[in-house]
Amino acid sequence: MRISSSQIFDSGALGIQRNQQGLFKLQNQLSSGRRILTPEDDPVAAAQALIVTQSQDINAQHIENQGNARAQLNQVEANLSSLTDLMQGVIERAAEAKGSLTNAQRGFIATDLQLKFNAMLAIANTDDGTGQFMFSGYQGGTRPFAIDGSAVPVPPATVPPVVYFGDDGDRLVQVEASRQIAGNISGAELFMNIRSGNGTFATAVGGNSGGGINQGTALIDAGSVINPAQWNTAVNAHGSFRIEFSMGGSGLEYQIYNAANVGMLAAPAAFVPGQAIPLQKTTAPAANFGAQVVVSGTPAVGDRFTVAPSANQSIFKTLQNLIGAIQTPVSATFTLTELTNRIQTEVANLDGSLNNLARVRADVGSRMNELDSLTNGSKDLNLQYSTALSALQDLDYTEAISKFTMQQTQLEAAQKSFVKIQSLSLFSIL
C-alpha cells in the first residue's frame, strides 16, 4: 500500500484537530459545569432536561402567583381588621345611646356614628394600589359603593341608600396546575347580602293599634329559633306575624296574628314580663312555629311587635337606620322606649354583620393557610426539579478533569508524532 505525503499530512492534521476539538469541548464543559452543551451530546437526556425545565418554569410561575395572591389577601385582611374594629366601635356607641342622655348628647353620638359611616364607606371603596378596587368583584376598575343621590331615603334612615355597582365575581389566581384561589372578596358578600335580625327572623316595634308608636315600656329581643323546620313551615303558611297586647280577664294578655290580618292565630294568653312567648298557632289546626321571643317591661294596651322573616340588609343601611333613630329627639311622639327598641333592632343587625364579617375573615384565613401549604409544596417540588436537572445535565468534575488531562496528553502525542512523521521523505535521503 502506498502512502503519499499528502495523506500523511492530512491524517496528522485530522488527528490534531480531533484532539483539539475534544479538548475544546471539555474546556467548555468545565467552564459551564454542564455535561450537555448541545442536544447531540446526549439526545435522550437533553429531551428529558427540556421537559423538566418547562415543568420547573411553570412551577416557578405558580410560586409567583401564590405570592401575588397572598399579597392581595393580606390587603383584604388588613381592611377586614379595620372594619371589625369600626363595627365594634359602632356597637359600643349604640349601647351608650340607650342610656339616660339628653337629646344633645345623643346628637354627638350620631355625629360620631356618621364619621364611622364615612370611614366604613372609605374601606368599602379601597383600591389595591394599582387602581383595582378590592371589593368590586370582577369590576376591578369600577368604584363599588356610592350614595344614590337620586333615591328617596327609606325610613328610619334620613339619607339615601348606598348602592353597589360591582358584582359577585371572584378574581381567581392560578396557584397550582389544578387549583385557583380568589384574591378578593365580593362587596356584595361582605357589605350587602347580610341577613337581618337573628338571621332567621327580625323583630321590630309595630306601633299602637290606636295610632302612633308603642305607648308602654316593653322591649323585644332578637328572638330565637328552636326548630328551623317548623319555622319554615310556619313562614310558608303565614308569612310574617304580629304580637298584640290587650287587657283581658287575667290582666295584660297577648295574641298572635298573621301580619296580613287574616285572623288570630293564637288565642289570648297571660303576659309575663321577661318570659318567653312561643310563636304558635293555637286555633285549629294547632301548630308550633318552632321559635320564640322575649318581651321585657310593660306594654300598653294596643302595643304591637312584628316578627318577619329575615331579609338582606346592607351594613350601610343598618348604620343609616341607627343614625336616623339616634338623631330623632326623644319626645312624647318618640319615646325612649321606642328609641331603645329601634336601637336594639339595629344592634341585632350589627351583630349579624359582625358574624358575617367573622365568617369572611375565616375564609380569607383559610385561603392564606392553603397558600402557605401550596408554596411549601411548590418549593419542595422545585428542589426535586433542580435535583433531576442536575442528574441529567450537570458535569462530573472528577471524570471531566481526568478526561481533560488525557485529552491534553493525546494532543501533545499527536503533535509530536506529526513532527516526526512529516520529516519522512525520499528527498531527505537523496
C-alpha positions as semicolon CSV with decimal commas, in nm:
position;residue;x (nm);y (nm);z (nm)
1;M;0,000;0,000;0,000
2;R;0,144;0,332;-0,098
3;I;0,118;0,626;0,140
4;S;0,165;0,963;-0,009
5;S;0,298;1,268;0,168
6;S;-0,039;1,439;0,134
7;Q;-0,209;1,151;0,311
8;I;0,041;1,175;0,595
9;F;-0,020;1,546;0,631
10;D;-0,399;1,511;0,608
11;S;-0,407;1,230;0,864
12;G;-0,185;1,418;1,107
13;A;-0,384;1,737;1,076
14;L;-0,710;1,548;1,124
15;G;-0,580;1,378;1,438
16;I;-0,464;1,708;1,585
17;Q;-0,795;1,876;1,500
18;R;-0,993;1,591;1,652
19;N;-0,795;1,613;1,975
20;Q;-0,822;1,992;1,981
21;Q;-1,199;1,965;1,933
22;G;-1,227;1,719;2,220
23;L;-1,011;1,942;2,440
24;F;-1,222;2,247;2,348
25;K;-1,544;2,064;2,439
26;L;-1,401;1,956;2,774
27;Q;-1,288;2,314;2,843
28;N;-1,644;2,439;2,775
29;Q;-1,792;2,169;3,000
30;L;-1,553;2,257;3,282
31;S;-1,618;2,631;3,250
32;S;-2,000;2,593;3,233
33;G;-2,038;2,300;3,472
34;R;-2,268;2,135;3,218
35;R;-2,227;1,787;3,073
36;I;-2,472;1,859;2,789
37;L;-2,373;2,161;2,582
38;T;-2,579;2,071;2,276
39;P;-2,855;1,812;2,227
40;E;-2,616;1,592;2,027
41;D;-2,407;1,536;2,341
42;D;-2,691;1,323;2,486
43;P;-3,020;1,343;2,290
44;V;-3,224;1,144;2,543
45;A;-3,101;1,340;2,846
46;A;-3,140;1,669;2,656
47;A;-3,506;1,590;2,580
48;Q;-3,573;1,493;2,941
49;A;-3,396;1,807;3,066
50;L;-3,618;2,021;2,840
51;I;-3,934;1,865;2,987
52;V;-3,808;1,910;3,345
53;T;-3,707;2,271;3,273
54;Q;-4,051;2,353;3,135
55;S;-4,218;2,194;3,439
56;Q;-3,985;2,391;3,668
57;D;-4,067;2,718;3,490
58;I;-4,441;2,652;3,529
59;N;-4,387;2,570;3,896
60;A;-4,190;2,894;3,939
61;Q;-4,483;3,086;3,787
62;H;-4,719;2,917;4,032
63;I;-4,494;3,024;4,322
64;E;-4,502;3,381;4,191
65;N;-4,882;3,365;4,156
66;Q;-4,908;3,233;4,512
67;G;-4,708;3,531;4,631
68;N;-4,933;3,771;4,440
69;A;-5,249;3,608;4,579
70;R;-5,104;3,619;4,931
71;A;-5,026;3,990;4,893
72;Q;-5,381;4,060;4,776
73;L;-5,531;3,863;5,064
74;N;-5,303;4,041;5,313
75;Q;-5,451;4,369;5,191
76;V;-5,801;4,230;5,222
77;E;-5,733;4,105;5,575
78;A;-5,593;4,443;5,681
79;N;-5,915;4,612;5,566
80;L;-6,132;4,346;5,730
81;S;-5,946;4,402;6,058
82;S;-6,009;4,777;6,036
83;L;-6,374;4,711;5,953
84;T;-6,408;4,481;6,256
85;D;-6,270;4,749;6,488
86;L;-6,504;5,003;6,331
87;M;-6,809;4,780;6,375
88;Q;-6,727;4,709;6,738
89;G;-6,694;5,082;6,796
90;V;-7,037;5,138;6,642
91;I;-7,195;4,878;6,871
92;E;-7,033;5,041;7,176
93;R;-7,167;5,382;7,077
94;A;-7,513;5,235;7,015
95;A;-7,512;5,094;7,367
96;E;-7,426;5,440;7,504
97;A;-7,719;5,594;7,314
98;K;-7,965;5,372;7,504
99;G;-7,861;5,529;7,834
100;S;-8,004;5,830;8,017
101;L;-7,869;6,100;7,785
102;T;-8,002;6,429;7,662
103;N;-8,102;6,478;7,302
104;A;-7,790;6,690;7,252
105;Q;-7,566;6,414;7,388
106;R;-7,729;6,162;7,158
107;G;-7,671;6,408;6,875
108;F;-7,296;6,393;6,948
109;I;-7,312;6,012;6,927
110;A;-7,498;6,037;6,596
111;T;-7,225;6,267;6,463
112;D;-6,958;6,020;6,569
113;L;-7,151;5,737;6,404
114;Q;-7,174;5,942;6,084
115;L;-6,794;5,970;6,084
116;K;-6,772;5,594;6,132
117;F;-7,015;5,550;5,844
118;N;-6,788;5,761;5,621
119;A;-6,485;5,557;5,732
120;M;-6,672;5,235;5,653
121;L;-6,762;5,364;5,307
122;A;-6,396;5,454;5,251
123;I;-6,289;5,099;5,344
124;A;-6,550;4,957;5,107
125;N;-6,401;5,166;4,825
126;T;-6,036;5,079;4,897
127;D;-5,815;5,001;4,596
128;D;-5,511;4,773;4,593
129;G;-5,261;5,041;4,490
130;T;-5,279;4,951;4,122
131;G;-5,613;5,116;4,053
132;Q;-5,817;4,799;4,110
133;F;-6,091;4,825;4,374
134;M;-6,070;4,540;4,624
135;F;-6,441;4,484;4,688
136;S;-6,597;4,526;4,343
137;G;-6,591;4,163;4,224
138;Y;-6,489;4,129;3,859
139;Q;-6,540;4,503;3,808
140;G;-6,196;4,597;3,940
141;G;-6,194;4,934;3,766
142;T;-6,540;5,035;3,893
143;R;-6,582;5,221;4,221
144;P;-6,810;4,973;4,401
145;F;-7,009;5,184;4,650
146;A;-7,174;5,524;4,635
147;I;-7,471;5,701;4,792
148;D;-7,758;5,711;4,544
149;G;-7,840;6,081;4,542
150;S;-8,143;6,026;4,319
151;A;-8,312;5,784;4,562
152;V;-8,554;5,882;4,837
153;P;-8,441;5,793;5,193
154;V;-8,621;5,488;5,333
155;P;-8,727;5,547;5,698
156;P;-8,592;5,524;5,958
157;A;-8,284;5,631;5,758
158;T;-8,271;6,005;5,680
159;V;-8,028;5,988;5,384
160;P;-8,043;5,800;5,050
161;P;-7,917;5,440;5,046
162;V;-7,574;5,320;4,943
163;V;-7,575;5,138;4,608
164;Y;-7,338;4,862;4,498
165;F;-7,201;4,889;4,142
166;G;-6,979;4,579;4,147
167;D;-7,075;4,215;4,107
168;D;-7,039;3,881;4,286
169;G;-6,733;3,768;4,089
170;D;-6,411;3,625;4,235
171;R;-6,082;3,723;4,070
172;L;-5,918;3,382;4,056
173;V;-5,542;3,332;4,054
174;Q;-5,389;3,010;3,916
175;V;-5,178;2,894;4,211
176;E;-5,133;2,532;4,106
177;A;-5,195;2,324;3,797
178;S;-5,543;2,228;3,919
179;R;-5,613;2,496;4,183
180;Q;-5,732;2,855;4,165
181;I;-5,774;3,085;4,465
182;A;-5,968;3,412;4,477
183;G;-5,754;3,708;4,579
184;N;-6,055;3,929;4,655
185;I;-6,385;3,941;4,841
186;S;-6,706;4,047;4,671
187;G;-6,852;4,364;4,815
188;A;-7,199;4,213;4,785
189;E;-7,094;3,923;5,010
190;L;-6,920;4,143;5,266
191;F;-7,138;4,455;5,283
192;M;-7,472;4,398;5,114
193;N;-7,615;4,045;5,146
194;I;-7,646;4,027;5,525
195;R;-7,947;3,865;5,686
196;S;-8,138;4,098;5,918
197;G;-8,234;4,021;6,277
198;N;-8,105;3,692;6,414
199;G;-8,050;3,559;6,063
200;T;-8,381;3,373;6,051
201;F;-8,630;3,640;6,150
202;A;-8,626;4,002;6,260
203;T;-8,830;4,163;6,538
204;A;-8,940;4,527;6,547
205;V;-9,186;4,764;6,708
206;G;-9,522;4,768;6,531
207;G;-9,691;5,079;6,673
208;N;-10,004;5,100;6,882
209;S;-10,335;4,979;6,740
210;G;-10,486;5,311;6,845
211;G;-10,231;5,501;6,637
212;G;-9,876;5,624;6,679
213;I;-9,581;5,449;6,836
214;N;-9,590;5,190;7,114
215;Q;-9,702;5,355;7,434
216;G;-9,561;5,126;7,701
217;T;-9,211;5,042;7,821
218;A;-9,188;4,699;7,659
219;L;-8,870;4,592;7,478
220;I;-8,845;4,293;7,248
221;D;-8,530;4,086;7,195
222;A;-8,399;3,942;6,866
223;G;-8,575;3,610;6,931
224;S;-8,450;3,260;6,871
225;V;-8,533;2,960;6,653
226;I;-8,579;2,626;6,827
227;N;-8,688;2,415;6,531
228;P;-8,592;2,551;6,185
229;A;-8,816;2,304;6,001
230;Q;-9,124;2,413;6,197
231;W;-9,035;2,777;6,144
232;N;-9,002;2,732;5,768
233;T;-9,339;2,560;5,756
234;A;-9,496;2,848;5,952
235;V;-9,344;3,113;5,726
236;N;-9,458;2,931;5,414
237;A;-9,811;2,917;5,552
238;H;-9,846;3,258;5,715
239;G;-9,551;3,484;5,622
240;S;-9,498;3,744;5,896
241;F;-9,655;3,769;6,240
242;R;-9,776;4,034;6,483
243;I;-9,788;4,016;6,862
244;E;-10,050;4,249;7,009
245;F;-10,128;4,326;7,374
246;S;-10,470;4,377;7,529
247;M;-10,641;4,374;7,866
248;G;-10,827;4,053;7,941
249;G;-10,985;3,872;8,231
250;S;-10,645;3,766;8,368
251;G;-10,487;4,108;8,318
252;L;-10,247;4,202;8,041
253;E;-10,258;3,945;7,762
254;Y;-10,101;3,894;7,420
255;Q;-10,237;3,749;7,098
256;I;-10,054;3,634;6,785
257;Y;-10,188;3,739;6,446
258;N;-10,096;3,679;6,087
259;A;-9,938;4,005;5,971
260;A;-10,182;4,015;5,681
261;N;-10,468;4,028;5,936
262;V;-10,616;3,706;5,806
263;G;-10,711;3,623;6,161
264;M;-10,593;3,546;6,511
265;L;-10,351;3,253;6,520
266;A;-10,306;3,218;6,895
267;A;-10,580;3,282;7,148
268;P;-10,510;3,541;7,423
269;A;-10,255;3,427;7,682
270;A;-10,138;3,592;8,000
271;F;-9,831;3,811;7,954
272;V;-9,542;3,773;8,200
273;P;-9,255;4,025;8,151
274;G;-8,930;3,850;8,059
275;Q;-9,098;3,517;7,994
276;A;-9,057;3,359;7,651
277;I;-9,351;3,400;7,416
278;P;-9,376;3,091;7,193
279;L;-9,472;3,165;6,836
280;Q;-9,751;2,921;6,766
281;K;-10,099;2,865;6,635
282;T;-10,350;2,756;6,895
283;T;-10,659;2,778;6,676
284;A;-10,744;2,462;6,483
285;P;-10,536;2,311;6,343
286;A;-10,282;2,394;6,615
287;A;-9,913;2,423;6,518
288;N;-9,587;2,506;6,684
289;F;-9,384;2,757;6,481
290;G;-9,052;2,647;6,636
291;A;-8,947;2,995;6,752
292;Q;-8,991;3,229;7,046
293;V;-8,929;3,589;7,154
294;V;-8,889;3,757;7,490
295;V;-9,061;4,083;7,575
296;S;-8,949;4,269;7,888
297;G;-9,103;4,574;8,050
298;T;-9,471;4,659;8,045
299;P;-9,651;4,707;7,714
300;A;-9,953;4,934;7,693
301;V;-10,286;4,810;7,566
302;G;-10,271;4,807;7,187
303;D;-9,892;4,794;7,164
304;R;-9,763;4,566;6,891
305;F;-9,442;4,397;6,782
306;T;-9,374;4,237;6,445
307;V;-9,184;3,919;6,361
308;A;-9,084;3,887;5,994
309;P;-8,853;3,650;5,804
310;S;-8,502;3,788;5,771
311;A;-8,418;3,973;5,451
312;N;-8,090;4,101;5,311
313;Q;-7,988;4,434;5,457
314;S;-7,656;4,608;5,394
315;I;-7,421;4,723;5,669
316;F;-7,471;5,076;5,538
317;K;-7,850;5,054;5,566
318;T;-7,819;4,925;5,922
319;L;-7,588;5,208;6,021
320;Q;-7,806;5,467;5,847
321;N;-8,112;5,335;6,034
322;L;-7,920;5,352;6,361
323;I;-7,804;5,709;6,298
324;G;-8,157;5,811;6,195
325;A;-8,305;5,670;6,517
326;I;-8,042;5,829;6,745
327;Q;-8,077;6,165;6,568
328;T;-8,451;6,171;6,638
329;P;-8,516;6,375;6,957
330;V;-8,683;6,185;7,238
331;S;-9,030;6,329;7,296
332;A;-9,390;6,232;7,354
333;T;-9,410;6,115;6,993
334;F;-9,076;5,930;7,004
335;T;-9,023;5,788;7,350
336;L;-8,704;5,650;7,500
337;T;-8,863;5,305;7,481
338;E;-8,923;5,348;7,107
339;L;-8,562;5,461;7,062
340;T;-8,430;5,168;7,266
341;N;-8,634;4,918;7,065
342;R;-8,509;5,061;6,737
343;I;-8,150;5,065;6,859
344;Q;-8,182;4,703;6,972
345;T;-8,321;4,609;6,630
346;E;-8,023;4,763;6,453
347;V;-7,774;4,624;6,707
348;A;-7,910;4,278;6,624
349;N;-7,843;4,361;6,258
350;L;-7,493;4,481;6,350
351;D;-7,432;4,152;6,531
352;G;-7,533;3,973;6,213
353;S;-7,292;4,193;6,017
354;L;-7,012;4,111;6,260
355;N;-7,087;3,740;6,233
356;N;-7,077;3,768;5,854
357;L;-6,750;3,961;5,880
358;A;-6,603;3,691;6,105
359;R;-6,708;3,426;5,852
360;V;-6,542;3,619;5,568
361;R;-6,222;3,666;5,770
362;A;-6,216;3,294;5,846
363;D;-6,250;3,225;5,474
364;V;-5,962;3,462;5,395
365;G;-5,751;3,299;5,668
366;S;-5,824;2,955;5,520
367;R;-5,711;3,075;5,177
368;M;-5,389;3,217;5,322
369;N;-5,318;2,891;5,507
370;E;-5,378;2,698;5,186
371;L;-5,140;2,930;5,002
372;D;-4,873;2,866;5,264
373;S;-4,916;2,491;5,218
374;L;-4,910;2,523;4,839
375;T;-4,597;2,739;4,849
376;N;-4,416;2,490;5,073
377;G;-4,516;2,209;4,838
378;S;-4,413;2,409;4,531
379;K;-4,073;2,487;4,682
380;D;-4,020;2,118;4,758
381;L;-4,121;2,035;4,401
382;N;-3,880;2,298;4,270
383;L;-3,600;2,130;4,465
384;Q;-3,693;1,796;4,309
385;Y;-3,684;1,951;3,962
386;S;-3,341;2,102;4,033
387;T;-3,214;1,766;4,155
388;A;-3,346;1,593;3,843
389;L;-3,188;1,856;3,616
390;S;-2,858;1,824;3,798
391;A;-2,858;1,448;3,745
392;L;-2,935;1,494;3,375
393;Q;-2,702;1,774;3,272
394;D;-2,453;1,868;3,545
395;L;-2,089;1,775;3,496
396;D;-1,895;1,519;3,697
397;Y;-1,583;1,729;3,757
398;T;-1,363;1,437;3,862
399;E;-1,438;1,248;3,543
400;A;-1,415;1,560;3,326
401;I;-1,074;1,666;3,467
402;S;-0,941;1,313;3,411
403;K;-1,061;1,320;3,050
404;F;-0,920;1,669;3,004
405;T;-0,574;1,555;3,120
406;M;-0,590;1,251;2,894
407;Q;-0,701;1,467;2,600
408;Q;-0,410;1,702;2,656
409;T;-0,170;1,407;2,652
410;Q;-0,325;1,276;2,333
411;L;-0,297;1,615;2,167
412;E;0,068;1,651;2,263
413;A;0,141;1,299;2,134
414;A;-0,037;1,373;1,807
415;Q;0,157;1,695;1,763
416;K;0,495;1,539;1,839
417;S;0,434;1,234;1,621
418;F;0,327;1,457;1,336
419;V;0,652;1,648;1,363
420;K;0,845;1,323;1,331
421;I;0,636;1,177;1,052
422;Q;0,634;1,488;0,836
423;S;1,013;1,469;0,801
424;L;0,993;1,128;0,638
425;S;1,058;1,187;0,269
426;L;1,272;1,034;-0,009
427;F;1,408;1,378;-0,082
428;S;1,576;1,388;0,259
429;I;1,799;1,086;0,168
430;L;1,872;1,167;-0,195
